[in-house]
PDB file of C-alpha atoms in Angstrom:
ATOM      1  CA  UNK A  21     202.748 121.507 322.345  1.00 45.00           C
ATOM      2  CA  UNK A  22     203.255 122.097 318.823  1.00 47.00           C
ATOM      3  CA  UNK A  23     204.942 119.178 316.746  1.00 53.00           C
ATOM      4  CA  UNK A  24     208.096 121.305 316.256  1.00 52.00           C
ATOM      5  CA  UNK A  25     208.471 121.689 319.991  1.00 55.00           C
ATOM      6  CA  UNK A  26     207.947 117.782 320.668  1.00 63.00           C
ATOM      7  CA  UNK A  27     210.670 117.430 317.643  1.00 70.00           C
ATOM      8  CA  UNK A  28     212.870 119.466 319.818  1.00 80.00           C
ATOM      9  CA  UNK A  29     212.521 117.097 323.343  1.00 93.00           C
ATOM     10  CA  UNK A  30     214.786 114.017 323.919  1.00 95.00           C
ATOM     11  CA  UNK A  31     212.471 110.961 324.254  1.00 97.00           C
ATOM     12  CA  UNK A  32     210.846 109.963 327.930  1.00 98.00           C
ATOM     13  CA  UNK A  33     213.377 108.567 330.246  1.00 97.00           C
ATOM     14  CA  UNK A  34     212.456 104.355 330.025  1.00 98.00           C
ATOM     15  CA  UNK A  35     212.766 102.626 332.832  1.00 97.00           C
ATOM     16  CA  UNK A  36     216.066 101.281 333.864  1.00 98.00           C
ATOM     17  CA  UNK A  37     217.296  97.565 331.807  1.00 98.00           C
ATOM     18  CA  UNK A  38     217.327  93.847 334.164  1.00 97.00           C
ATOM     19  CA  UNK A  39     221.409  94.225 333.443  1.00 98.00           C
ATOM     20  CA  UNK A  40     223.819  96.799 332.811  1.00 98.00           C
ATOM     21  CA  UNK A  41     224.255  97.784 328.705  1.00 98.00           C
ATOM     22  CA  UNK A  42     227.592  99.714 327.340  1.00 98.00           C
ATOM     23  CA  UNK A  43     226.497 102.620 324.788  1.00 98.00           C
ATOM     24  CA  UNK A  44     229.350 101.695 322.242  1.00 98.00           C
ATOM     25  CA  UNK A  45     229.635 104.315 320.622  1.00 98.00           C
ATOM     26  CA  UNK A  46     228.120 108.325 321.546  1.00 98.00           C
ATOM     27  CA  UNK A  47     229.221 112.220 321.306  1.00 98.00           C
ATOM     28  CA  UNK A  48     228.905 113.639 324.629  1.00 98.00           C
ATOM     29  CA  UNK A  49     230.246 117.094 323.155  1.00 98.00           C
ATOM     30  CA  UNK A  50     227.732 116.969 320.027  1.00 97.00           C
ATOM     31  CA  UNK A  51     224.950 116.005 322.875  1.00 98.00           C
ATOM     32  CA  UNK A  52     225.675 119.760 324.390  1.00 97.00           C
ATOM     33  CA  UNK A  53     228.185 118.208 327.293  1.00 98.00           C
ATOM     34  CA  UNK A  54     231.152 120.786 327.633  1.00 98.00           C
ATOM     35  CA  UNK A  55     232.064 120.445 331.449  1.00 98.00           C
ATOM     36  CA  UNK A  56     232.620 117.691 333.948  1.00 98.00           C
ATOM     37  CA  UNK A  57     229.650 118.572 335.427  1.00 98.00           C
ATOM     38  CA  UNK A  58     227.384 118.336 331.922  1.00 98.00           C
ATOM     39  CA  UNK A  59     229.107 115.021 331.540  1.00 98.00           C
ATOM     40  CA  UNK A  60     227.637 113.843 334.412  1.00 98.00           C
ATOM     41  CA  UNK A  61     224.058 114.398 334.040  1.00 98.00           C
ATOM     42  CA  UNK A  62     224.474 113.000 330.586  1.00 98.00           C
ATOM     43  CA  UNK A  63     225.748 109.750 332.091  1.00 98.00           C
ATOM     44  CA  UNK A  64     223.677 110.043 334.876  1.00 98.00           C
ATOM     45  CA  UNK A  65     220.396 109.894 332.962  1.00 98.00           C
ATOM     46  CA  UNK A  66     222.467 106.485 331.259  1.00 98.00           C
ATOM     47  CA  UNK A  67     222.764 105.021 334.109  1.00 98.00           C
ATOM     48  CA  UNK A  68     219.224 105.400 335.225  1.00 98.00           C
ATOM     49  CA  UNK A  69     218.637 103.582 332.282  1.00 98.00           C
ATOM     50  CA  UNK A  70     220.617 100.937 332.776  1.00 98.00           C
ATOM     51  CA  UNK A  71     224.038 102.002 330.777  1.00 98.00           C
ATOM     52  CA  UNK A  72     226.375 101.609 332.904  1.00 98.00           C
ATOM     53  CA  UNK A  73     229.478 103.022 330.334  1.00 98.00           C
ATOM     54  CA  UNK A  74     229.689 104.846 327.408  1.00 98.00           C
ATOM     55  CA  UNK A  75     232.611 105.526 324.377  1.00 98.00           C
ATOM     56  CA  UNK A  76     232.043 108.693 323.480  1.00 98.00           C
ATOM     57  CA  UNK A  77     234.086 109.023 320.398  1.00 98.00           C
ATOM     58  CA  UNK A  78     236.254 111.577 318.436  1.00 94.00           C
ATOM     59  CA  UNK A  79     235.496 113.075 315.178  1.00 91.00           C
ATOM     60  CA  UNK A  80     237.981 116.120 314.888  1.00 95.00           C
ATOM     61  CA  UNK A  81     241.123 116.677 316.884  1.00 96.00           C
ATOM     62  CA  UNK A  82     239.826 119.280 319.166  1.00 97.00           C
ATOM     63  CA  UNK A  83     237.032 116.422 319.806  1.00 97.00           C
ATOM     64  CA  UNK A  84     239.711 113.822 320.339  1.00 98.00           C
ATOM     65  CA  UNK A  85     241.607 115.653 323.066  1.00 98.00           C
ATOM     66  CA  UNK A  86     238.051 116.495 324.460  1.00 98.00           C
ATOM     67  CA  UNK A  87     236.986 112.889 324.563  1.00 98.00           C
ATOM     68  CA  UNK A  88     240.226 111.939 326.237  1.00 98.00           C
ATOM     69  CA  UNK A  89     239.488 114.751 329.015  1.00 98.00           C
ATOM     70  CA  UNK A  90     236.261 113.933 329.086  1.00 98.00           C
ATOM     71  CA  UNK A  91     237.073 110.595 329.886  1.00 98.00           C
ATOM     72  CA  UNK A  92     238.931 111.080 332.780  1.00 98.00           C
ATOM     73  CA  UNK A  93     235.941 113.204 334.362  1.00 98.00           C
ATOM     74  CA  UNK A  94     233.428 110.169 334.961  1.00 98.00           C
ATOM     75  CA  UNK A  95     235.032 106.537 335.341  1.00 97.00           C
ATOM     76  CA  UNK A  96     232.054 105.719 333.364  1.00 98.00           C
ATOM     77  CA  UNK A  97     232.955 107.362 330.388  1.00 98.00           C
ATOM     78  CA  UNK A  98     235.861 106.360 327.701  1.00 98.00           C
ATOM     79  CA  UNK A  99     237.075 107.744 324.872  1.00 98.00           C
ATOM     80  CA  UNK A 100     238.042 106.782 320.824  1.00 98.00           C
ATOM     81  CA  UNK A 101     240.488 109.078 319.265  1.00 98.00           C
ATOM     82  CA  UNK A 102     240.539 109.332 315.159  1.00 98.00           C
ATOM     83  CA  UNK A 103     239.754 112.050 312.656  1.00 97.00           C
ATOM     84  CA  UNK A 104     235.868 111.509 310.869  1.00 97.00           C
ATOM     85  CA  UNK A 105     236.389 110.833 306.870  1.00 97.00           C
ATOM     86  CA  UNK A 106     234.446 113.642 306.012  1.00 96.00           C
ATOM     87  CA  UNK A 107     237.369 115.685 307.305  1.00 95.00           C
ATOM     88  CA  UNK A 108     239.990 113.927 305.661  1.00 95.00           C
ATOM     89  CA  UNK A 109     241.185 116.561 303.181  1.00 93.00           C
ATOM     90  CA  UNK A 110     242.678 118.201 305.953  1.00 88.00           C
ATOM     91  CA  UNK A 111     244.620 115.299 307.610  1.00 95.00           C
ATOM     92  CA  UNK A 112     248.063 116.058 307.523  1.00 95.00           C
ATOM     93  CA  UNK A 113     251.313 115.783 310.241  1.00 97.00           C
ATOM     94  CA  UNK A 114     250.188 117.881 312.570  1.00 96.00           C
ATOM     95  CA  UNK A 115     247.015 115.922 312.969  1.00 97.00           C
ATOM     96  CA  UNK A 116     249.191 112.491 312.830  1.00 97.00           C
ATOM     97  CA  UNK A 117     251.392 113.651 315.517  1.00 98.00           C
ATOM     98  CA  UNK A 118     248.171 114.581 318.242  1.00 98.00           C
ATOM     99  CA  UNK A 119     246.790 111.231 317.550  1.00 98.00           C
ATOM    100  CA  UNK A 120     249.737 109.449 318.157  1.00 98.00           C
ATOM    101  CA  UNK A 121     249.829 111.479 321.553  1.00 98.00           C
ATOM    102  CA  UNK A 122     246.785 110.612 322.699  1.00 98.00           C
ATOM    103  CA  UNK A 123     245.888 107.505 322.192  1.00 98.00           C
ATOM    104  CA  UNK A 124     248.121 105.415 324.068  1.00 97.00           C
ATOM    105  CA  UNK A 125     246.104 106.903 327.181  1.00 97.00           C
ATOM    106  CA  UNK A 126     244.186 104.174 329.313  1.00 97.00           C
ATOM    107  CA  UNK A 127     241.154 105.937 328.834  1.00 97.00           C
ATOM    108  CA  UNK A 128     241.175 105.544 324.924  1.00 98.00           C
ATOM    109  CA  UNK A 129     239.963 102.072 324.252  1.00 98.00           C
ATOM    110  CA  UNK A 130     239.409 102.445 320.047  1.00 98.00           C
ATOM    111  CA  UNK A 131     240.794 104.122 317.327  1.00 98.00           C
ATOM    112  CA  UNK A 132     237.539 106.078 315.645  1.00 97.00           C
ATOM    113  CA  UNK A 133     235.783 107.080 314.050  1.00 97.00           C
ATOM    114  CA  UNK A 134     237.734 106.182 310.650  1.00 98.00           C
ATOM    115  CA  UNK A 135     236.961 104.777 307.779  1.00 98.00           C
ATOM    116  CA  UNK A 136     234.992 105.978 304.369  1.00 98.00           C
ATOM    117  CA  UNK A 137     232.082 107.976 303.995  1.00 97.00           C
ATOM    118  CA  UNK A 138     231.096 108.611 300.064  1.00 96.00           C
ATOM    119  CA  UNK A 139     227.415 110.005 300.804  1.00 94.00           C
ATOM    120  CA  UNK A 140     228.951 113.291 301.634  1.00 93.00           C
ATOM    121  CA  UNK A 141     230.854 115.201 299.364  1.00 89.00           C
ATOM    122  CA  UNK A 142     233.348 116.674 302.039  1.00 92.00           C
ATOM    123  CA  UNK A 143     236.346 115.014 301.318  1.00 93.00           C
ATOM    124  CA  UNK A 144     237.503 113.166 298.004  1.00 94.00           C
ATOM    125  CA  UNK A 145     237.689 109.634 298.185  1.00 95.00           C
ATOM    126  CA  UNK A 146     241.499 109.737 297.597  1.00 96.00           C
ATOM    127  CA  UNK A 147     242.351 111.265 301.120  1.00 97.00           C
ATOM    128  CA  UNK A 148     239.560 109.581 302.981  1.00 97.00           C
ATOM    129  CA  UNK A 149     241.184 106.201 301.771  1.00 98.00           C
ATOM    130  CA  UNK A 150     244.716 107.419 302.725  1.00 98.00           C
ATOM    131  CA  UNK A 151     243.763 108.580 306.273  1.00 98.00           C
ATOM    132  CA  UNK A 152     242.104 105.231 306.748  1.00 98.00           C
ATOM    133  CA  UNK A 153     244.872 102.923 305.696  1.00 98.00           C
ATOM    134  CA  UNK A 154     247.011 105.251 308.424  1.00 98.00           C
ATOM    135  CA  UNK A 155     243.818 104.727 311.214  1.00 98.00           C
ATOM    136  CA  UNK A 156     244.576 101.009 310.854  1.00 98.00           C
ATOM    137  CA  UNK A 157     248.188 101.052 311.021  1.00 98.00           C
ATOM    138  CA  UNK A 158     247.537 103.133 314.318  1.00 98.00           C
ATOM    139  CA  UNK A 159     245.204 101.021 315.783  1.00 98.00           C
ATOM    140  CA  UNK A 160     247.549  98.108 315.132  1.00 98.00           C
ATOM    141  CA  UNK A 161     250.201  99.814 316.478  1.00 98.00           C
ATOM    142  CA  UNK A 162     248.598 100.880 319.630  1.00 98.00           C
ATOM    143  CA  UNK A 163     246.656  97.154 320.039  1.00 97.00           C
ATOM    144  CA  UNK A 164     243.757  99.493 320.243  1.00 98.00           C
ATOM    145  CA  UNK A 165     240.123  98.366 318.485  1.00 98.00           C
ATOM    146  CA  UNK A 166     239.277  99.845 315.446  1.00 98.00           C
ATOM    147  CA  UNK A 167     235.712 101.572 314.641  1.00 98.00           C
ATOM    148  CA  UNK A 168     235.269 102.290 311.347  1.00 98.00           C
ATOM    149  CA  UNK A 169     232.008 104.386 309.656  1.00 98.00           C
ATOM    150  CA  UNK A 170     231.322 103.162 306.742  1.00 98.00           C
ATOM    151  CA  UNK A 171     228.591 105.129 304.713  1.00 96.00           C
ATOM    152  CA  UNK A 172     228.175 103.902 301.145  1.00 96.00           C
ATOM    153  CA  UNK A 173     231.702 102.749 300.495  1.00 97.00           C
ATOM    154  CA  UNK A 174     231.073  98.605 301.897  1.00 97.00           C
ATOM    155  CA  UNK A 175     233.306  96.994 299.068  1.00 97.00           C
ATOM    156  CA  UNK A 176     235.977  99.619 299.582  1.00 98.00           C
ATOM    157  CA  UNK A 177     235.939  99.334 303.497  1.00 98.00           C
ATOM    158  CA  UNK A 178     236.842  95.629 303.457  1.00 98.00           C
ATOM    159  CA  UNK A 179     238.983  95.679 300.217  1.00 98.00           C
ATOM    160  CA  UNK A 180     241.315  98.018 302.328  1.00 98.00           C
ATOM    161  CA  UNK A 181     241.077  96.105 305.396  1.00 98.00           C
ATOM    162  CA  UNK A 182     242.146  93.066 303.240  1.00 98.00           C
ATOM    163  CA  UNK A 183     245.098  94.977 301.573  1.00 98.00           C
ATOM    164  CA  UNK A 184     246.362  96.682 305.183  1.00 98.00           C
ATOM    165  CA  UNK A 185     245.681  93.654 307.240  1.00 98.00           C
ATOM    166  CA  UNK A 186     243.011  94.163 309.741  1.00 98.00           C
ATOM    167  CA  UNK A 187     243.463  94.941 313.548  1.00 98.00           C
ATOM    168  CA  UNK A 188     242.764  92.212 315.924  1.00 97.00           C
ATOM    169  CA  UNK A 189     239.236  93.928 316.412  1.00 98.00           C
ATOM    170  CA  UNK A 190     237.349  95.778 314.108  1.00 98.00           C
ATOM    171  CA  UNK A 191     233.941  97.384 314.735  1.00 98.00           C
ATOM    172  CA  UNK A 192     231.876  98.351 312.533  1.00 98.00           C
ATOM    173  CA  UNK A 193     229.967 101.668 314.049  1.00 98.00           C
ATOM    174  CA  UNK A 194     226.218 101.814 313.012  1.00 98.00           C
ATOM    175  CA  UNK A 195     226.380  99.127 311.258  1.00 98.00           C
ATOM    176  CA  UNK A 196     224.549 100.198 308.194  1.00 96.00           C
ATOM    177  CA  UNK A 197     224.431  97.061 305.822  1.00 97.00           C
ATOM    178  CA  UNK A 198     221.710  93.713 304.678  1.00 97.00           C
ATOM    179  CA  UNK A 199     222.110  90.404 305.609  1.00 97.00           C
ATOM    180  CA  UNK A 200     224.817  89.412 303.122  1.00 97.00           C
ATOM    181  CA  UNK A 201     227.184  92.344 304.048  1.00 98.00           C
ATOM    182  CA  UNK A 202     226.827  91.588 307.902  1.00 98.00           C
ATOM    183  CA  UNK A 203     227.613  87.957 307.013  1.00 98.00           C
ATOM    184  CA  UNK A 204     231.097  89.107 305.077  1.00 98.00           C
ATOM    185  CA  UNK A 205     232.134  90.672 308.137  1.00 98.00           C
ATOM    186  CA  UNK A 206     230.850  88.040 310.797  1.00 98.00           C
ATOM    187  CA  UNK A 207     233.189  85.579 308.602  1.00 98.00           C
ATOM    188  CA  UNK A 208     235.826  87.996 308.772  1.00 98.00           C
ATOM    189  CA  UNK A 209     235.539  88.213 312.415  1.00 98.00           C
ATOM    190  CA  UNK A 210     234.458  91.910 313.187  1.00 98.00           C
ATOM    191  CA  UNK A 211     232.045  93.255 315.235  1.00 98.00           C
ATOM    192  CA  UNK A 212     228.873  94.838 314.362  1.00 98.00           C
ATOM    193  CA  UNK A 213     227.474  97.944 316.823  1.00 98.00           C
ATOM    194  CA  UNK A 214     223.531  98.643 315.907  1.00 98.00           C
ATOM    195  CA  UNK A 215     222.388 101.716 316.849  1.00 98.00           C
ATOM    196  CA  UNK A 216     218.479 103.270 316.289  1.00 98.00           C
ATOM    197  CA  UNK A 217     218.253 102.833 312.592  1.00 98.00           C
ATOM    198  CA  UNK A 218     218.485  99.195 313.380  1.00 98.00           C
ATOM    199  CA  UNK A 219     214.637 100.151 315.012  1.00 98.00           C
ATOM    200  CA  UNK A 220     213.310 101.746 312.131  1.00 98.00           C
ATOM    201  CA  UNK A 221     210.097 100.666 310.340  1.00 95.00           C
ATOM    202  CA  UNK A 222     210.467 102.136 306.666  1.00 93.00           C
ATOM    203  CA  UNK A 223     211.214  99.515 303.991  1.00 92.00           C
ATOM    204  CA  UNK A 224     215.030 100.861 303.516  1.00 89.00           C
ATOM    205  CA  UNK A 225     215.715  99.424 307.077  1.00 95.00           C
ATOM    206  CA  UNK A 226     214.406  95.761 306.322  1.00 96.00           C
ATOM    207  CA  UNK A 227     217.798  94.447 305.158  1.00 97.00           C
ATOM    208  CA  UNK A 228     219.207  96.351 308.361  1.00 98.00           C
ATOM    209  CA  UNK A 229     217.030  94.687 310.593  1.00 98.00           C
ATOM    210  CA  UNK A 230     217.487  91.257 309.117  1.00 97.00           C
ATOM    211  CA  UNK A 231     221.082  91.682 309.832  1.00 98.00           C
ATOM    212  CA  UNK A 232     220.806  92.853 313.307  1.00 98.00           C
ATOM    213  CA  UNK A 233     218.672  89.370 313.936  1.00 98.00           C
ATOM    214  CA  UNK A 234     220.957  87.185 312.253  1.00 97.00           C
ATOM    215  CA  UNK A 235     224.675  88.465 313.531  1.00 98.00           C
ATOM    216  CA  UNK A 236     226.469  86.100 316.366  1.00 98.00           C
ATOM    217  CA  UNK A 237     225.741  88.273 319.544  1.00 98.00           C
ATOM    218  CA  UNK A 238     229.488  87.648 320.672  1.00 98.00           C
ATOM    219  CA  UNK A 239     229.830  90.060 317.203  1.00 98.00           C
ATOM    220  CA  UNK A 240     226.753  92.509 318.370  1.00 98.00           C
ATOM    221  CA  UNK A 241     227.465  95.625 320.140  1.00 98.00           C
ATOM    222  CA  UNK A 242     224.569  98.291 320.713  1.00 98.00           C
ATOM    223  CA  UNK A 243     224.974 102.347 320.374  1.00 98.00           C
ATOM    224  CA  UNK A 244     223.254 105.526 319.923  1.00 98.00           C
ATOM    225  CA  UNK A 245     225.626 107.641 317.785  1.00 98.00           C
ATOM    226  CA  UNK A 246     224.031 110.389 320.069  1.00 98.00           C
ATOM    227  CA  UNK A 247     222.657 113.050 319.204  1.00 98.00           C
ATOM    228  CA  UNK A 248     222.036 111.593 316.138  1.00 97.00           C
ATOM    229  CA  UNK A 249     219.557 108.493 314.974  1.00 97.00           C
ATOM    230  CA  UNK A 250     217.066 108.573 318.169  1.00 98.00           C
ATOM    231  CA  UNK A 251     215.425 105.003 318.040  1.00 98.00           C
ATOM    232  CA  UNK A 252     212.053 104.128 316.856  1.00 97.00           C
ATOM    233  CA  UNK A 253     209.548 105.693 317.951  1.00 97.00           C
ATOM    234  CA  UNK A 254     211.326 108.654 318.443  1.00 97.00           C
ATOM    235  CA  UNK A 255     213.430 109.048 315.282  1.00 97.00           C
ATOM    236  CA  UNK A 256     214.272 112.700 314.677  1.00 96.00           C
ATOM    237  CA  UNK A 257     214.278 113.722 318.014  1.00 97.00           C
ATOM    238  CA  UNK A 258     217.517 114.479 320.189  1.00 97.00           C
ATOM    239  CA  UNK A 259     219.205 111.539 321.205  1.00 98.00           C
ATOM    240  CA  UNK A 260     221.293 110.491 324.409  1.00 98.00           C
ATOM    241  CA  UNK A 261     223.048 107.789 325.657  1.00 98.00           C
ATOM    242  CA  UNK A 262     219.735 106.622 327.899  1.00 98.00           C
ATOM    243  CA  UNK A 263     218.072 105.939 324.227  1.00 98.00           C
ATOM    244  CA  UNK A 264     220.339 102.611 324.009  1.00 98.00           C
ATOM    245  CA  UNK A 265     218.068 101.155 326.435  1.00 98.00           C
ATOM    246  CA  UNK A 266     215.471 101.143 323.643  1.00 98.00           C
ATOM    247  CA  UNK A 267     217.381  99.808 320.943  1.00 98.00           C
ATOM    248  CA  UNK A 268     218.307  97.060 323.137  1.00 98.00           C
ATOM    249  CA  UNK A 269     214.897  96.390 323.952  1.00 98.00           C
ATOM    250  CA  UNK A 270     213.617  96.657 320.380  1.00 98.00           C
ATOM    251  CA  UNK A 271     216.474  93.905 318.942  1.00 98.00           C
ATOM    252  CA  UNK A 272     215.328  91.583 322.083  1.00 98.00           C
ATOM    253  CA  UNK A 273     212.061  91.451 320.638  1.00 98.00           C
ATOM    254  CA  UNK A 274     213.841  91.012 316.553  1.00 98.00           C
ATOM    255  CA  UNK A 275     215.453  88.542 318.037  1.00 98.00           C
ATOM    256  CA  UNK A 276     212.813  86.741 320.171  1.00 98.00           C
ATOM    257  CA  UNK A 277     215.427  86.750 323.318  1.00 98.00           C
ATOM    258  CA  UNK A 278     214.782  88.056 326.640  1.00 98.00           C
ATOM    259  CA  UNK A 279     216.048  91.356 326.998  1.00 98.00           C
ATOM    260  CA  UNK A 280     218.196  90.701 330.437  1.00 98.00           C
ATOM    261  CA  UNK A 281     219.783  87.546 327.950  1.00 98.00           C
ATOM    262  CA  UNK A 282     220.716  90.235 325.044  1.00 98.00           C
ATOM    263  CA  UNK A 283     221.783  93.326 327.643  1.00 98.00           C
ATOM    264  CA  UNK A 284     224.075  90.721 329.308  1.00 98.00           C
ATOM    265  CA  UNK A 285     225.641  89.261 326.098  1.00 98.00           C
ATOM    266  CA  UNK A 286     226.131  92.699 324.481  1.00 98.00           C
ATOM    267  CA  UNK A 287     228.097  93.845 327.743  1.00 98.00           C
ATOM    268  CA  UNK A 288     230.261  90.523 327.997  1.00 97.00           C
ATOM    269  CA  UNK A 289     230.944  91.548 324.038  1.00 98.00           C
ATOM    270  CA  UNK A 290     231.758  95.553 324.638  1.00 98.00           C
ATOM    271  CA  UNK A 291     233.710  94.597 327.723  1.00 98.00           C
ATOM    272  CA  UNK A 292     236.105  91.941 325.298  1.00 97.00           C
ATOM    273  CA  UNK A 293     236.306  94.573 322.428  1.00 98.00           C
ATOM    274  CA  UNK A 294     236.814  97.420 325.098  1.00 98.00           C
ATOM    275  CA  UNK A 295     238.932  95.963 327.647  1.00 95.00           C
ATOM    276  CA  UNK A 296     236.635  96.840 330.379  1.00 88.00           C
ATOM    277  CA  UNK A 297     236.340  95.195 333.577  1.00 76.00           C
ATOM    278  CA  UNK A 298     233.223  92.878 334.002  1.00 71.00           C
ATOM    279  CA  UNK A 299     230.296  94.846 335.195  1.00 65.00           C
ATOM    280  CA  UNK A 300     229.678  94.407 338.656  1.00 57.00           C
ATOM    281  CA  UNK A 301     226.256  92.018 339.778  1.00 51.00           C
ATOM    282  CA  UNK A 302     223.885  92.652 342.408  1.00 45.00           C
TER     283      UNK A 302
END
């Protein structure tokens, strides 16, 4: 097999976690799922691996009332309605008005993904940070949490969260920040979800990783942003929701905890945020 072709293959199926993880924060519809029956394979390869739920998450509005479908196909599957800031430019009423619709639905249990993304020159700045400010008000409205991406745009992020007046919950989705920046938000109470470039080995991830050890794990959530950001050792390879399973194992070992002690406390902090019920025990 040719090193293209092994680019091209998710990574080997691990063997199933000592206690039930929650995949914060995927795209089942970006991972190639279109039908109930896609869907299920998808989570059924999870669960295997010992993720028991996944948020797959919104980043368009034909996405959102896809995720909210979706999430009625699998009770192990639930959704987060927003529009993405790279798409901002075109957020207007008609875009308000299906948001609004949807995300009072049981199934939705976050407002994302919203927030500010300046490394990509899709939307100005201007609109992204008017579409946020609206994301919040939503997600206070609604008592739903609120999962922001952030990409490049950290002081902005919380200056507007201090100026709007932050939702009881805030997560920050792939958390992407050192040490210092994680320990801003821990003090401001919100909730930082790691996903595979908290794995990575290259010398831009060290701050990363130093945060990922040092953050409360009643503020630690774990993701894969699926299909994107496939964990170390397998970064640029397709991801899936069953890839979780090595991020959690890989912060265990940052953290020199057990990884049944960290898969346990990351659940008991996804099923807070989320509103789930408690996972069942054997």
């Amino acid at each position: 097999m040719s090193k293209g072709d092994k680019k091209r293959e998710r990574p080997p199926e691990p063997e199933g976690l000592p206690a039930p993880i929650v995949d914060a924060h995927t795209h089942l519809d970006a991972c190639g799922a279109s039908t109930a029956a896609e869907v299920r394979k998808i989570v059924d390869r999870a669960e295997a691996a010992g993720v028991a739920r996944v948020v797959t998450v919104a980043d368009d509005i034909d996405s959102a009332r896809w995720t909210v479908e979706a999430s009625a196909w699998d009770d192990r599957v639930f959704s987060a309605v927003a529009l993405h800031p790279t798409r901002a430019k075109d957020f207007g009423e008609a875009e308000r008005e299906v948001l609004e619709g949807l995300v009072g639905n049981p199934r939705v249990v976050a407002v994302g993904e919203t927030g500010l993304d300046y490394y990509w020159d899709f939307s100005p700045p201007e609109p992204q940070q008017e579409a946020f400010r609206w994301h919040i008000d939503l997600a206070k409205r609604s008592g739903k949490p609120l999962m922001i991406h952030d990409r490049d745009a950290h002081a902005d992020i919380l200056r507007i969260l201090a100026e709007e007046g932050a939702p009881e919950t805030v997560i920050f989705h792939c958390f992407s920040g050192d040490a210092e920046f994680a320990r801003e938000c821990v003090d401001a109470g919100y909730v930082l979800s790691f996903a595979g470039t908290a794995t990575f080995r290259n010398a831009n991830a060290r701050g990363l990783r130093e945060a990922a050890r040092r953050v409360p794990v009643e503020q630690m959530l774990v993701e894969t942003d699926a299909p994107f950001l496939a964990p170390h050792p397998f970064r640029g390879r397709p991801n899936e929701p069953y890839c979780v399973n090595y991020t959690l194992r890989d912060l265990a070992e940052l953290r020199e905890v057990d990884v049944a002690e960290l898969a346990e406390a990351t659940t008991t902090t996804a099923e807070r945020v989320f509103g789930f019920p408690r996972a069942a025990t054997s």
